Coordinates of C-alpha atoms and ligand atoms in Angstrom, one line a residue:
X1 CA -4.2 -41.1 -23.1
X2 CA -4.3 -40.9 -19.2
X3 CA -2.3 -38.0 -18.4
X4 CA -3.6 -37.5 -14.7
X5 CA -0.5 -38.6 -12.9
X6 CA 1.9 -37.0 -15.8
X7 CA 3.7 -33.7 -14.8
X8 CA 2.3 -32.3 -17.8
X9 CA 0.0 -29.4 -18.2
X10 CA -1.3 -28.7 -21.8
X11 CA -2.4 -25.4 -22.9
X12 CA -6.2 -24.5 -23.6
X13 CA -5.3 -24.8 -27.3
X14 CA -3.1 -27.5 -27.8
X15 CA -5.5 -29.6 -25.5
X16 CA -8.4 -28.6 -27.7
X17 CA -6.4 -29.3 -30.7
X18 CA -5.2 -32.9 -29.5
X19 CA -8.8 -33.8 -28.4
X20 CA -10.2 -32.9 -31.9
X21 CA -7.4 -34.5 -33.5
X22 CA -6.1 -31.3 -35.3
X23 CA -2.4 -30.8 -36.6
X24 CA -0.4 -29.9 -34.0
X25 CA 3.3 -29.0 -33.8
X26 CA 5.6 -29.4 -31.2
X27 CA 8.5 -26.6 -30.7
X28 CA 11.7 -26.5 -28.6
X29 CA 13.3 -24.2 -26.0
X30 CA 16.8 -25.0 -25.4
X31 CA 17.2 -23.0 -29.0
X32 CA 15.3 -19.9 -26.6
X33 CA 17.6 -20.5 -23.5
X34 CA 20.9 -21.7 -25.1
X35 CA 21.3 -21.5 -28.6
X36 CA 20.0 -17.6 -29.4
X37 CA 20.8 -14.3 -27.2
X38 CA 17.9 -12.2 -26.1
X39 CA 16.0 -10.9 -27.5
X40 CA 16.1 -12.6 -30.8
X41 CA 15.7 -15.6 -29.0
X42 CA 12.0 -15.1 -27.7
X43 CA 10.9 -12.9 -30.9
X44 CA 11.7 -15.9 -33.2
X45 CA 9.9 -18.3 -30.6
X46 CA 7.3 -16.0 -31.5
X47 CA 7.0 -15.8 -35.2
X48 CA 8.2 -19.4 -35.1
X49 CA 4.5 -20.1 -33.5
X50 CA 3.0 -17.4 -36.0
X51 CA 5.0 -19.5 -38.9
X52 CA 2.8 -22.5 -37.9
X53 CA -0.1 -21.5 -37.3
X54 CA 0.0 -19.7 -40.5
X55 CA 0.2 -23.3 -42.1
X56 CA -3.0 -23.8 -40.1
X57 CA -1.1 -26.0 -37.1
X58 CA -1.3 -25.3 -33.6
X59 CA 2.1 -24.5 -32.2
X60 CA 3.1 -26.0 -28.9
X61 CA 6.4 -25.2 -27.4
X62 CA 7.4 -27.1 -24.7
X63 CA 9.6 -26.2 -21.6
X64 CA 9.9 -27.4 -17.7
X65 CA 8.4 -25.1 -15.3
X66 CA 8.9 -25.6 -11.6
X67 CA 9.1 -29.2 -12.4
X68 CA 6.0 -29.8 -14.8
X69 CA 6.5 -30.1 -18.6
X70 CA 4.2 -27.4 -20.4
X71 CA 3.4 -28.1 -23.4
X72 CA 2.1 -25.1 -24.8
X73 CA 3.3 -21.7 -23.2
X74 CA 1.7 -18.4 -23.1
X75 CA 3.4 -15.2 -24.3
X76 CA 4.4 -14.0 -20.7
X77 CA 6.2 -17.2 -19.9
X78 CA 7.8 -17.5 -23.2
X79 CA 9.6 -14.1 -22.6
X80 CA 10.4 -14.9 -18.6
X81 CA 12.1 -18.2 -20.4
X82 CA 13.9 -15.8 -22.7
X83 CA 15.8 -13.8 -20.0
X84 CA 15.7 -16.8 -17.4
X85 CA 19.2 -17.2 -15.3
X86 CA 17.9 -20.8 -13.5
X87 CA 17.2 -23.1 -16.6
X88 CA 18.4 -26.8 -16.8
X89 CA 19.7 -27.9 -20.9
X90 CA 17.5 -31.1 -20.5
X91 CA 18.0 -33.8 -22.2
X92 CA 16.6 -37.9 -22.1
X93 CA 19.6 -37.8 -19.3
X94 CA 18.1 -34.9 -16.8
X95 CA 14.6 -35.2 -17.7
X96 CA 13.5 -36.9 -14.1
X97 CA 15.2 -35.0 -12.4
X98 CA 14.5 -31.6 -13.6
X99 CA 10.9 -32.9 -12.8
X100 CA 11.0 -34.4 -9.1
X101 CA 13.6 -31.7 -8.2
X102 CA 11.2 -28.8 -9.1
X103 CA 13.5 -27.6 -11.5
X104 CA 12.7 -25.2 -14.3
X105 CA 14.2 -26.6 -17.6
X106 CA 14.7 -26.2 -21.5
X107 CA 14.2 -28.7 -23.5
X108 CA 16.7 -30.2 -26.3
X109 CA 15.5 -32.4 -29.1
X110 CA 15.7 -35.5 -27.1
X111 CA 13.9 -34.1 -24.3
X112 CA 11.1 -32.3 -26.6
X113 CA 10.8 -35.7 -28.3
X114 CA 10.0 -37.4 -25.3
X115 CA 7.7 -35.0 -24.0
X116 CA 5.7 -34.8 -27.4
X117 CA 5.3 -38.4 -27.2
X118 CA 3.9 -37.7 -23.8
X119 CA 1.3 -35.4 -25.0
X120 CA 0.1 -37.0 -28.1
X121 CA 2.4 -35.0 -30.7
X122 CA 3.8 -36.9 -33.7
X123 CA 5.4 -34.0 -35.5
X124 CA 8.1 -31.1 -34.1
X125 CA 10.2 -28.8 -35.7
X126 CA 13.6 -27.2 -34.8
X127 CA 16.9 -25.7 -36.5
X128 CA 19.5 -28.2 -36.1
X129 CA 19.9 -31.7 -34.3
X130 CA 22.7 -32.4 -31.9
X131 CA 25.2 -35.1 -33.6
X132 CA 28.7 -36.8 -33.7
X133 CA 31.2 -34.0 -32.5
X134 CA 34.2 -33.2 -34.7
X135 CA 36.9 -34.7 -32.5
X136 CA 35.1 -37.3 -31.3
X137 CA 37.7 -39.8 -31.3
X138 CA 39.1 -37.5 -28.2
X139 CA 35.7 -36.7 -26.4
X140 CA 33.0 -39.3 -27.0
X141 CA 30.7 -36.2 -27.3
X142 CA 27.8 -37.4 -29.4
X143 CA 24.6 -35.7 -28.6
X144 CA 21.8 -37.8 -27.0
X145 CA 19.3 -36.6 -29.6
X146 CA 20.8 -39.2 -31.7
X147 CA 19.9 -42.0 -29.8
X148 CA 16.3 -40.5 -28.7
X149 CA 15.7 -41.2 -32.9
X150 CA 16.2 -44.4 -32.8
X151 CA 13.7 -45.1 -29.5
X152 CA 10.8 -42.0 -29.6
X153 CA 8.2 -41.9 -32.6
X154 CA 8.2 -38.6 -33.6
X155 CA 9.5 -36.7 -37.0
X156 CA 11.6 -34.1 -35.9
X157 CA 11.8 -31.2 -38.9
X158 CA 15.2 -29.4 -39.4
X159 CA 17.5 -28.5 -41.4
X160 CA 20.4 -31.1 -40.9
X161 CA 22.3 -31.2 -37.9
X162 CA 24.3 -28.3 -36.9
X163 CA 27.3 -27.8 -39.4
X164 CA 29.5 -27.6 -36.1
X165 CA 29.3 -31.5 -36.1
X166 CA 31.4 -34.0 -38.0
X167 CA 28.2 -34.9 -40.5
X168 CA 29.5 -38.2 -42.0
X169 CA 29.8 -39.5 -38.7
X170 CA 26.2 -38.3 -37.5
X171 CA 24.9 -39.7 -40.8
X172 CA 26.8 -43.3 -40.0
X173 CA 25.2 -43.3 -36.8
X174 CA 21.7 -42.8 -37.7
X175 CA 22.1 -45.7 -40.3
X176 CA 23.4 -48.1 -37.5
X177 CA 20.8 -47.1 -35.1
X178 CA 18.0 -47.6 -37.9
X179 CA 16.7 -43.8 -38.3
X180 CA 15.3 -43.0 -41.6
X181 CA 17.1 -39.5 -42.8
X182 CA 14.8 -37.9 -45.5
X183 CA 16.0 -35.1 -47.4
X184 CA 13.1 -32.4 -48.5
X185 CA 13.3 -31.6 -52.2
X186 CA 16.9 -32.3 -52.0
X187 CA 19.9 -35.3 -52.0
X188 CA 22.4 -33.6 -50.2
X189 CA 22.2 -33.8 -46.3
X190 CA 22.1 -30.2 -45.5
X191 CA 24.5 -28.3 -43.1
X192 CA 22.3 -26.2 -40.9
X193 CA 23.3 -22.6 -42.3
X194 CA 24.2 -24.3 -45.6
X195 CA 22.0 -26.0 -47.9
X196 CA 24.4 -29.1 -48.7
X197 CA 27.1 -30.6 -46.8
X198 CA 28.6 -32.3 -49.6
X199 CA 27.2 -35.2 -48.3
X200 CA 24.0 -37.7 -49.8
X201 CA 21.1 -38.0 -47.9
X202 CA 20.2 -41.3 -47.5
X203 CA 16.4 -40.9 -48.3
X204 CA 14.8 -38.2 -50.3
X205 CA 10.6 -36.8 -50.7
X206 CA 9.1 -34.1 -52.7
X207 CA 6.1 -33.4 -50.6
X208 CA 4.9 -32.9 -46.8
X209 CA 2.2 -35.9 -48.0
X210 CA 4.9 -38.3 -49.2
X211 CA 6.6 -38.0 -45.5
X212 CA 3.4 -38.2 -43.8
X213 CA 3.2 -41.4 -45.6
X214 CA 6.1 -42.6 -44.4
X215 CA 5.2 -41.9 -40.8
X216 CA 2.2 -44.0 -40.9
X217 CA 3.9 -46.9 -42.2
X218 CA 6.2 -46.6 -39.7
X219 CA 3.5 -47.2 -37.5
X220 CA 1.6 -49.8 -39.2
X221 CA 4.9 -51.8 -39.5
X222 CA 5.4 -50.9 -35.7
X223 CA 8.8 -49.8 -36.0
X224 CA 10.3 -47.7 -33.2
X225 CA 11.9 -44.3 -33.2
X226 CA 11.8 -41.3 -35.4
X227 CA 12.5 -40.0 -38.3
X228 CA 14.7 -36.9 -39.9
X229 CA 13.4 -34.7 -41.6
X230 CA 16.3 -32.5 -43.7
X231 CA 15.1 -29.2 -45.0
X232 CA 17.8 -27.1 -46.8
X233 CA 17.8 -23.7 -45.4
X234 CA 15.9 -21.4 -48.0
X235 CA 18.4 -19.9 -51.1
X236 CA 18.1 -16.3 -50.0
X237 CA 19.2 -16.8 -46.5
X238 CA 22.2 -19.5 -46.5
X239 CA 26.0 -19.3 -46.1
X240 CA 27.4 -21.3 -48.2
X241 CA 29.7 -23.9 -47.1
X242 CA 32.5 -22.7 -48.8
X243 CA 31.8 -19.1 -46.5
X244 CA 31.5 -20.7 -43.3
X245 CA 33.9 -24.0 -43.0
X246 CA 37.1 -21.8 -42.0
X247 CA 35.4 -20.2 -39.3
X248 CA 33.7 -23.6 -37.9
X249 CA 37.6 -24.7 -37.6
X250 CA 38.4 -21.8 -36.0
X251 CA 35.4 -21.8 -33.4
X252 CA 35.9 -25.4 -32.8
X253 CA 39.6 -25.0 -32.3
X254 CA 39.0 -22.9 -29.7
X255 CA 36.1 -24.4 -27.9
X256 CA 38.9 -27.3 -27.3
X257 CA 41.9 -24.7 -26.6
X258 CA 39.2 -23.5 -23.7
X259 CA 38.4 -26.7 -22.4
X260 CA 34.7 -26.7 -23.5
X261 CA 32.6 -30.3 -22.6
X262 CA 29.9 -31.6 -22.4
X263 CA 26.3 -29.4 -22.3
X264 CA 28.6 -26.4 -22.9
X265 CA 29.8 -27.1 -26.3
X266 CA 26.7 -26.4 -28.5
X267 CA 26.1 -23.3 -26.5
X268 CA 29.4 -22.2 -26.6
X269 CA 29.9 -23.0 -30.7
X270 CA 26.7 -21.2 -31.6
X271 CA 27.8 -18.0 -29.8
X272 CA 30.9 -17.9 -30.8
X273 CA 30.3 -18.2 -34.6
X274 CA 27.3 -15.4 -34.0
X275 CA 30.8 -13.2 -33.2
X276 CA 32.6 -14.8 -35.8
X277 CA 29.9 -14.3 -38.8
X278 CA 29.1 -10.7 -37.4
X279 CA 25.0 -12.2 -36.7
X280 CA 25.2 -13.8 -39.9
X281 CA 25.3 -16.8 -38.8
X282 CA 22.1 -15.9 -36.0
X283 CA 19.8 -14.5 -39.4
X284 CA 20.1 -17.5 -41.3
X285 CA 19.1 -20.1 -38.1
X286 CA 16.3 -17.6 -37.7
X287 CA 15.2 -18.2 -41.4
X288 CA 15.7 -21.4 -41.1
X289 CA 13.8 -23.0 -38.0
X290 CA 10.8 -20.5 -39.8
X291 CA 11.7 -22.6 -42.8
X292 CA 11.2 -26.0 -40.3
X293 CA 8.2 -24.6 -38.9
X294 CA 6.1 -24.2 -42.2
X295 CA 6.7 -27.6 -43.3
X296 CA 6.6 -29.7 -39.8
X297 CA 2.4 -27.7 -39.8
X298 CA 2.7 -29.1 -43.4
X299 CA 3.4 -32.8 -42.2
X300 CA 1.1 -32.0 -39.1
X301 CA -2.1 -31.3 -41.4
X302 CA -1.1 -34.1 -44.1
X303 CA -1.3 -36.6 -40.6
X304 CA -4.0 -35.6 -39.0
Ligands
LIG1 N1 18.8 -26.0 -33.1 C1 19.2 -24.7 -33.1 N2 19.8 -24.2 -32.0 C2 20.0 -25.0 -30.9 C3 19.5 -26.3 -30.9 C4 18.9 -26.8 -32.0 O1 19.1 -24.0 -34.2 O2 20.5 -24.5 -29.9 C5 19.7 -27.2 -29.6 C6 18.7 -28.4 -29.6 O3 18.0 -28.3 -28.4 C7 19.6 -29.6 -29.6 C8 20.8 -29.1 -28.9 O4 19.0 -30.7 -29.0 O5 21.0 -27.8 -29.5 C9 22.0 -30.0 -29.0 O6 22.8 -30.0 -27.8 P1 23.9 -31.1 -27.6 O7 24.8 -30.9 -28.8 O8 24.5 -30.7 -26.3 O9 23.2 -32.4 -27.5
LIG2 MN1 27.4 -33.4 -26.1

């Protein structure tokens, strides 16, 4: 691909990985600026990276600096993007703008998806996809990875969407708009820190080479969009549902009561329950984007 007149600098390695047509896995950072406090947040970017390469991937997370999209970062900027005041939450929405305005910028799932098409990368892994809000009805708040599915061709690996969503109405809408949801050794859609929501998962495969199988016939039938791929957060580290669901009331209850919209509401939700759950609820996304990780390299290798 002709990249020249992109705003987008690859690293050394995922360049040389791309070019020999190596497994590579593309990685968020609005989980580093927005969704973890420091410094958690930049030690599990690290051993997030270490996770894949350990699967024999190349990791490649990807961020807006000064208004280019690196894909790629080095260990320095990775832990200036960890304590970083000035960052955008960019999504399909800001994308342009973070770009011609200079900006510096994390990107969401949306925005990493776009960016991975950009560069080549098929295959990206994070913790939980944006979805349908609970309340809905009142807001409209439904996140714009949703509808980046249905348009980008990449698999995004993770473990549900975030149980902070209303999950039958996130599931509805990725049927209408035509996005295959697989579940990973399991039926149940998982709940981010819980391994089922109660709910089916509309498509289910037993190994990373049954999924990469799916993603090429996606492309030989030339159908647009992504896919979902839902990986239960491992036994040892969930809350169960049953744990967790009264204080998900609670924080979203309050997130309303405080007047909490639009880019703020995910932020705000994931902090709040990391007070709620004591950390409880940080340890188990920690465990589980490693979780992601291992089996996006998996896909990664089983495509290239
Ligand atoms: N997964 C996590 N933590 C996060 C996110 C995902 O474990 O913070 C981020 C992703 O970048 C996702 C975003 O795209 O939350 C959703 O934001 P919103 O609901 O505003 O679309
Ligand atoms: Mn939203």
């Amino acid at each position: 691909m002709n990249t020249t007149s992109l705003p987008l600098i690859l690293s050394p390695a995922v360049r040389d990985a791309l070019d020999k047509k190596q497994a590579v896995v593309a990685l968020e950072s609005t989980i580093i600026t927005h969704g973890m406090p420091w410094p958690d947040n930049v030690n599990t970017a690290r051993l997030v990276e270490d996770a894949v390469r350990a699967e024999g991937a190349v990791p490649a997370t990807i961020a807006i600096i000064e208004g280019k999209i690196h894909v790629g970062l080095d260990d320095k900027t990775l832990e200036w993007l960890g304590t970083a005041k000035d960052v955008m939450k960019v999504s399909r929405a800001d994308l342009a703008f973070a770009l011609s305005a200079g900006r510096h910028g994390s990107t969401t799932v949306a925005a990493t998806m776009i960016c991975a098409h950009l560069a080549g990368i098929s295959v990206f892994a994070t913790g939980g996809i944006g979805g349908v809000h609970r309340g809905v009805e009142e807001t409209m708040d439904i996140s714009a990875d949703l509808t980046e599915f249905a348009r980008t061709p990449v698999a995004v690996v993770c473990a549900g969407a975030k149980a902070l969503l209303d999950l039958r109405r996130t599931l509805e809408f990725l049927e209408t708009q035509g996005v295959p949801v697989v579940g990973y050794k399991t039926s149940d859609f998982p709940a981010f820190w819980s391994r089922s929501s109660g709910l089916p998962v509309p498509l289910r495969a037993d190994s990373a080479a049954d999924i990469a199988a799916m993603i090429s016939m996606r492309r030989t039938l030339r159908l647009e969009g992504g896919v979902v791929v839902a990986n239960p957060v491992p036994e040892q580290d969930e809350i169960p549902q049953a744990e967790i669901e009264a204080l998900i009331t609670r924080a979203v209850g309050e997130a309303l009561e405080a007047g909490i919209s639009g880019k703020a509401v995910t932020p705000y939700l994931l902090s709040r329950m990391l007070e709620l759950t004591d950390g409880r609820s940080l340890r188990t996304n920690v465990a589980l984007v490693l979780s992601n990780a291992r089996l996006a390299a998996q896909i990664a290798r089983a495509l290239a």
